């Protein structure tokens, strides 16, 4: 199987469970490992493939906890960096139906430095750029762009998930859109939520949104629609692939489980050519990824809730 290099943040989620979706009313929090790229690396490794996480944590107990968590899930953490800056934290509140509210306290994730020695290991593998914090400035943003360039020159399969967080961008959505566009233009696969597809494309209709995003450059688009499944768009064909019915308790990490499972399946291909030509192949992959996302919502916490290969096959 090919390696999947996941670049971006890993952080502590302090989760307020069953206390509503309003953080102002939350009193008790449980510590859990999180961060979109780290979740994706764990999803891939938990399914039996080679997830590699590249990010930065603080040289503190929280950072050690995160690295131990990733290592225990089988993720390659050899390229992770340590910083004197404190580990990034997120506070998450969850209502009974699994909806959530976020507040970030940004720390060490922004300190990730580019590692030129990695370039020799990249050819023929997969690059996933799915950080929620990567476009907020600091060394991480420059590093992100350099790895995109490496992915292009080393003929990697490139995946992009913008992971838009309204609290991080407040009234500056236009800057977010502008910074996303080079990644939409250059990535082979883009995974969006419905809101992200509409925001970045400027179109309310999802079919029109996909047309705009394809025109920008990306070949394969998935738009996750929660319980309604995923809209797949490629080669002029669009289809909503249904999900499986579950009773959700926590939607945190469902999108990461989806893209992680999709990349896991792509990593198992002998070469990348079929994925660009065969709609039915990708449709079946998306259906499996939908199941992974759905299973993840049935438990609390992103990483601990990620499915195993056995769960997917049941």
Coordinates of C-alpha atoms in Angstrom, one line a residue:
X1 CA 0.0 0.0 0.0
X2 CA 1.1 3.6 -0.7
X3 CA 1.8 5.9 2.2
X4 CA -0.6 8.8 2.9
X5 CA 1.2 11.9 4.3
X6 CA -1.3 14.0 6.3
X7 CA 0.0 17.5 7.1
X8 CA -1.4 20.0 9.6
X9 CA -2.6 20.2 13.2
X10 CA -3.0 17.7 16.0
X11 CA -4.6 19.2 19.1
X12 CA -6.4 18.5 22.4
X13 CA -10.2 18.5 22.1
X14 CA -11.7 19.4 25.5
X15 CA -15.2 18.0 24.9
X16 CA -18.3 19.0 26.9
X17 CA -20.7 16.0 26.4
X18 CA -24.5 16.2 26.7
X19 CA -24.4 19.8 27.8
X20 CA -25.9 21.4 24.8
X21 CA -24.2 23.0 21.8
X22 CA -23.5 26.3 23.7
X23 CA -20.1 26.5 25.3
X24 CA -21.1 29.2 27.6
X25 CA -23.3 26.6 29.5
X26 CA -20.7 23.8 29.6
X27 CA -19.1 23.0 33.0
X28 CA -17.3 19.7 32.5
X29 CA -14.8 18.7 29.8
X30 CA -13.2 15.4 28.8
X31 CA -9.7 15.5 27.2
X32 CA -9.5 13.8 23.8
X33 CA -7.0 13.8 20.9
X34 CA -8.1 15.6 17.8
X35 CA -7.2 17.8 14.8
X36 CA -8.4 17.0 11.2
X37 CA -5.1 15.8 9.6
X38 CA -4.3 13.7 12.7
X39 CA -7.8 12.2 12.6
X40 CA -7.3 11.3 8.9
X41 CA -3.9 9.7 9.6
X42 CA -5.5 7.6 12.3
X43 CA -8.5 6.6 10.1
X44 CA -6.1 5.4 7.5
X45 CA -3.8 3.5 9.9
X46 CA -6.8 2.0 11.8
X47 CA -8.0 0.5 8.5
X48 CA -4.7 -1.1 7.9
X49 CA -2.9 1.3 5.6
X50 CA 0.2 3.6 6.1
X51 CA -0.9 6.8 7.7
X52 CA 1.9 9.3 8.2
X53 CA 1.3 12.4 10.3
X54 CA 3.4 15.6 9.8
X55 CA 2.7 18.3 12.4
X56 CA 4.0 20.1 15.4
X57 CA 3.1 19.8 19.1
X58 CA 4.3 21.5 22.2
X59 CA 7.0 19.9 24.3
X60 CA 4.6 19.4 27.2
X61 CA 2.3 16.7 28.7
X62 CA -0.5 17.5 26.2
X63 CA 1.9 17.0 23.2
X64 CA 3.2 13.8 24.7
X65 CA -0.4 12.5 25.1
X66 CA -1.1 13.3 21.5
X67 CA 2.0 11.6 20.1
X68 CA 1.3 8.6 22.3
X69 CA -2.3 8.5 21.0
X70 CA -1.2 8.6 17.3
X71 CA 1.5 6.0 17.9
X72 CA -1.0 3.6 19.6
X73 CA -3.3 3.9 16.5
X74 CA -0.4 2.8 14.3
X75 CA 0.4 6.2 12.8
X76 CA 3.9 7.0 11.7
X77 CA 4.9 10.0 13.9
X78 CA 8.6 10.0 13.0
X79 CA 8.3 13.3 11.1
X80 CA 6.4 15.1 13.9
X81 CA 8.2 18.2 15.4
X82 CA 8.3 19.5 19.0
X83 CA 8.0 23.2 19.9
X84 CA 8.5 25.3 23.0
X85 CA 5.1 26.8 22.2
X86 CA 2.2 25.1 24.1
X87 CA 0.1 22.4 22.3
X88 CA -2.9 23.7 20.4
X89 CA -6.3 23.3 22.3
X90 CA -9.9 23.2 21.1
X91 CA -13.0 23.4 23.3
X92 CA -16.0 21.5 21.9
X93 CA -19.5 21.4 23.2
X94 CA -21.9 18.6 22.0
X95 CA -25.7 18.6 22.0
X96 CA -27.9 15.5 22.3
X97 CA -28.1 15.2 18.5
X98 CA -24.4 15.4 18.1
X99 CA -24.1 19.0 16.9
X100 CA -21.2 21.0 18.1
X101 CA -19.7 24.4 19.0
X102 CA -15.9 25.2 18.7
X103 CA -13.4 27.6 20.3
X104 CA -9.7 27.3 19.4
X105 CA -6.6 28.3 21.5
X106 CA -3.9 28.1 18.9
X107 CA -0.4 27.0 19.9
X108 CA 2.3 24.8 18.5
X109 CA 0.6 23.5 15.3
X110 CA 1.5 26.8 13.6
X111 CA 5.2 26.2 14.2
X112 CA 5.6 23.3 11.7
X113 CA 8.7 23.8 9.6
X114 CA 9.3 22.4 6.1
X115 CA 11.5 19.3 5.9
X116 CA 13.4 19.2 2.6
X117 CA 14.7 15.7 3.4
X118 CA 11.2 14.3 3.0
X119 CA 11.1 14.9 -0.8
X120 CA 13.0 11.7 -1.6
X121 CA 10.2 9.6 0.1
X122 CA 7.2 11.3 -1.7
X123 CA 7.1 10.0 -5.3
X124 CA 4.1 7.8 -6.0
X125 CA 2.5 8.3 -2.6
X126 CA -0.5 10.3 -1.4
X127 CA -0.5 13.8 0.0
X128 CA -3.4 15.0 2.1
X129 CA -3.7 18.7 2.9
X130 CA -6.6 18.9 5.3
X131 CA -5.7 21.3 8.2
X132 CA -8.2 23.6 9.7
X133 CA -5.4 26.0 10.8
X134 CA -2.9 25.8 7.9
X135 CA -4.1 29.0 6.2
X136 CA -4.0 31.2 9.3
X137 CA -0.3 32.3 8.9
X138 CA 2.9 31.3 10.7
X139 CA 5.5 28.7 9.5
X140 CA 2.7 26.1 8.9
X141 CA 1.1 28.1 6.1
X142 CA 4.5 28.4 4.2
X143 CA 5.2 24.7 4.9
X144 CA 1.8 23.7 3.5
X145 CA 2.5 25.5 0.3
X146 CA 5.9 23.9 -0.1
X147 CA 4.5 20.4 0.4
X148 CA 1.9 21.2 -2.2
X149 CA 4.7 22.0 -4.6
X150 CA 6.5 18.9 -3.7
X151 CA 3.4 16.8 -4.2
X152 CA 3.1 18.2 -7.7
X153 CA 6.7 17.8 -8.7
X154 CA 6.9 14.3 -7.2
X155 CA 3.7 13.1 -9.0
X156 CA 1.8 12.3 -5.8
X157 CA -2.0 12.0 -5.6
X158 CA -3.0 15.2 -3.8
X159 CA -6.1 15.5 -1.6
X160 CA -7.5 18.7 -0.2
X161 CA -10.0 19.4 2.5
X162 CA -10.4 23.1 3.5
X163 CA -11.9 22.3 6.9
X164 CA -13.5 25.7 7.2
X165 CA -14.1 26.8 10.8
X166 CA -16.2 30.0 11.1
X167 CA -14.7 30.9 14.5
X168 CA -11.2 31.0 13.0
X169 CA -12.1 33.3 10.1
X170 CA -15.0 35.4 11.6
X171 CA -15.7 38.1 9.1
X172 CA -12.8 37.3 6.8
X173 CA -14.2 34.5 4.6
X174 CA -12.9 36.2 1.5
X175 CA -9.4 35.7 2.6
X176 CA -10.1 32.1 3.4
X177 CA -11.5 31.5 -0.1
X178 CA -8.6 33.2 -1.8
X179 CA -6.1 31.1 0.2
X180 CA -8.0 27.9 -0.7
X181 CA -8.0 28.4 -4.4
X182 CA -4.4 27.3 -5.2
X183 CA -5.2 24.0 -3.4
X184 CA -8.5 23.5 -5.3
X185 CA -6.7 24.2 -8.5
X186 CA -3.9 21.7 -8.0
X187 CA -5.5 18.9 -6.0
X188 CA -6.7 15.8 -7.7
X189 CA -9.4 15.2 -5.1
X190 CA -11.3 17.8 -3.0
X191 CA -13.5 16.9 -0.1
X192 CA -16.0 19.6 0.9
X193 CA -18.9 20.0 3.3
X194 CA -22.0 21.5 1.7
X195 CA -21.2 24.8 3.3
X196 CA -17.6 24.8 2.1
X197 CA -18.6 24.0 -1.4
X198 CA -21.1 26.9 -1.5
X199 CA -18.7 29.3 0.2
X200 CA -15.7 28.7 -2.0
X201 CA -17.6 28.4 -5.2
X202 CA -20.0 31.3 -4.5
X203 CA -22.9 29.1 -5.7
X204 CA -25.8 27.9 -3.6
X205 CA -26.7 25.1 -6.0
X206 CA -24.3 22.2 -5.4
X207 CA -24.2 21.1 -9.0
X208 CA -23.3 24.6 -10.0
X209 CA -20.8 24.8 -7.2
X210 CA -19.1 21.6 -8.4
X211 CA -18.9 23.0 -12.0
X212 CA -17.1 26.1 -10.7
X213 CA -14.7 24.1 -8.6
X214 CA -14.0 21.7 -11.5
X215 CA -13.3 24.7 -13.7
X216 CA -10.7 25.8 -11.1
X217 CA -8.8 22.6 -11.7
X218 CA -9.8 19.7 -9.3
X219 CA -10.8 16.5 -11.0
X220 CA -12.8 14.7 -8.3
X221 CA -15.1 16.4 -5.9
X222 CA -17.0 14.9 -2.9
X223 CA -19.5 17.0 -1.0
X224 CA -20.5 15.4 2.3
X225 CA -24.2 15.9 3.1
X226 CA -24.4 14.3 6.6
X227 CA -27.2 11.7 6.9
X228 CA -28.1 12.3 3.2
X229 CA -24.8 10.8 2.0
X230 CA -22.2 12.4 -0.4
X231 CA -22.4 14.1 -3.7
X232 CA -19.8 12.7 -6.0
X233 CA -18.8 14.8 -9.1
X234 CA -16.2 13.8 -11.7
X235 CA -15.9 13.6 -15.5
X236 CA -19.2 15.4 -16.0
X237 CA -21.2 13.0 -13.9
X238 CA -22.8 13.9 -10.5
X239 CA -24.6 11.5 -8.2
X240 CA -25.6 11.5 -4.5
X241 CA -24.2 8.3 -2.9
X242 CA -26.5 7.4 0.1
X243 CA -25.1 6.8 3.6
X244 CA -26.2 4.3 6.2
X245 CA -28.7 5.1 8.9
X246 CA -27.3 5.5 12.4
X247 CA -28.2 7.3 15.6
X248 CA -25.5 10.0 16.0
X249 CA -24.1 11.1 19.3
X250 CA -21.1 13.1 18.1
X251 CA -20.4 14.3 14.6
X252 CA -16.8 15.3 15.4
X253 CA -14.5 13.6 13.1
X254 CA -17.1 12.1 10.7
X255 CA -15.7 14.1 7.7
X256 CA -12.2 13.0 8.6
X257 CA -13.3 9.4 8.8
X258 CA -14.9 9.7 5.4
X259 CA -11.8 11.2 3.6
X260 CA -9.5 8.9 5.6
X261 CA -11.4 5.8 4.4
X262 CA -11.5 7.1 0.9
X263 CA -7.7 7.7 0.8
X264 CA -7.2 4.3 2.4
X265 CA -9.0 2.7 -0.5
X266 CA -7.0 4.8 -3.1
X267 CA -3.8 3.8 -1.4
X268 CA -4.6 0.2 -2.1
X269 CA -4.7 0.8 -5.9
X270 CA -1.7 -0.3 -7.9
X271 CA -1.7 3.0 -9.7
X272 CA -3.9 6.1 -9.6
X273 CA -5.1 6.1 -13.2
X274 CA -8.3 4.1 -12.7
X275 CA -9.7 6.6 -10.1
X276 CA -9.7 9.4 -12.7
X277 CA -11.6 7.3 -15.3
X278 CA -13.9 4.9 -13.5
X279 CA -17.0 6.6 -11.9
X280 CA -18.4 3.3 -10.6
X281 CA -15.1 2.5 -8.9
X282 CA -15.1 5.8 -7.1
X283 CA -18.8 5.5 -6.3
X284 CA -18.2 2.3 -4.5
X285 CA -15.3 3.8 -2.6
X286 CA -17.5 6.7 -1.6
X287 CA -20.2 4.4 -0.4
X288 CA -17.7 2.6 1.9
X289 CA -16.4 6.0 3.1
X290 CA -19.9 7.1 3.9
X291 CA -20.2 4.0 6.1
X292 CA -17.0 4.9 7.9
X293 CA -18.2 8.5 8.6
X294 CA -21.6 7.2 9.9
X295 CA -20.0 4.7 12.2
X296 CA -17.8 7.4 13.7
X297 CA -20.8 9.5 14.7
X298 CA -22.1 6.7 17.0
X299 CA -19.3 7.2 19.6
X300 CA -17.8 10.2 21.4
X301 CA -14.4 11.6 20.3
X302 CA -13.0 11.6 16.8
X303 CA -10.1 9.1 17.0
X304 CA -11.5 6.6 19.4
X305 CA -14.7 6.5 17.3
X306 CA -12.9 5.8 14.0
X307 CA -13.9 2.4 12.6
X308 CA -11.7 -0.7 12.1
X309 CA -11.6 -2.7 8.9
X310 CA -13.7 -5.4 10.6
X311 CA -16.5 -2.8 11.5
X312 CA -16.6 -1.6 7.9
X313 CA -17.0 -5.2 6.6
X314 CA -19.8 -6.1 8.9

